[in-house]
XYZ file of C-alpha atoms in Angstrom:
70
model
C 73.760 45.149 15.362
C 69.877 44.534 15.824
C 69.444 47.592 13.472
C 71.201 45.427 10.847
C 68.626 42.902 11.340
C 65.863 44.844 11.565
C 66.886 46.348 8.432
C 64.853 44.052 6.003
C 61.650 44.745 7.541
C 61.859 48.386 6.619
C 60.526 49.682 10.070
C 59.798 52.945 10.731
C 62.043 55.036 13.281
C 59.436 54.670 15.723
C 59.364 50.716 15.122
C 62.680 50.313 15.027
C 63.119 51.443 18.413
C 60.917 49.555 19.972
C 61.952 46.138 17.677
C 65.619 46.824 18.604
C 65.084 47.083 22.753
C 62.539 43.892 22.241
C 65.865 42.269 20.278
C 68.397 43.224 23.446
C 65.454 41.833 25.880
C 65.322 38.693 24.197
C 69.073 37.860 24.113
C 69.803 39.254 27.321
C 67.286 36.961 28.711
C 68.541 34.031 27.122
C 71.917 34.564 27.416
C 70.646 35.333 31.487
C 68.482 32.078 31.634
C 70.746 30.455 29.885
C 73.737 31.229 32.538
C 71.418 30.596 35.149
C 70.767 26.744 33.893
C 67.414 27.935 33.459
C 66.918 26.271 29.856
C 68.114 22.582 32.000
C 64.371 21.963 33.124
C 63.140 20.815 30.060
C 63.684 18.118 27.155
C 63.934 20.822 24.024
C 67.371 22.362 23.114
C 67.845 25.482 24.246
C 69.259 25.343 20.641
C 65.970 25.089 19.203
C 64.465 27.566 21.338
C 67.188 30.129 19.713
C 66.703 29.209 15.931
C 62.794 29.422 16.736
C 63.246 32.933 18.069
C 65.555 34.249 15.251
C 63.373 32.513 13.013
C 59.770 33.712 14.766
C 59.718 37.791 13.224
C 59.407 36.489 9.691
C 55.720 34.415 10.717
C 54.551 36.332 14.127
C 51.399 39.013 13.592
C 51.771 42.579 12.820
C 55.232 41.904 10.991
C 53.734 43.000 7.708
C 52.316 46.120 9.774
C 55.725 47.370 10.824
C 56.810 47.099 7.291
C 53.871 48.889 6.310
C 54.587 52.018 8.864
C 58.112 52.264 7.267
């Protein structure tokens, strides 16, 4: 599944695997905090947090890089 994502970007292999085991970090750790009630402690929606995470590859540094190495 995260290769489908990643797919887009045009990473290399290299890239890839590292994107795809940062992608499984990420939702196991949210889906783990989440679980946890460890998104409870503060006033933004853990909702919010998730778009801004799915969103966040298309404006965080080096994105254009990756593509690049492809």
């Amino acid at each position: 599944m995260a290769s489908a994502v990643l797919r887009g970007y045009e990473p290399g292999e290299l890239e890839q695997t590292h994107a795809v085991r940062m992608l499984g970090g990420v939702f196991h750790g949210c889906v783990s905090l989440e679980a946890a009630g460890g998104f409870g402690r503060t006033a933004v929606d853990p909702r919010r947090s998730w778009e801004w995470i799915i969103d966040s590859p298309d404006v965080l540094p080096g994105v254009g890089e990756v593509r690049a190495a492809g």
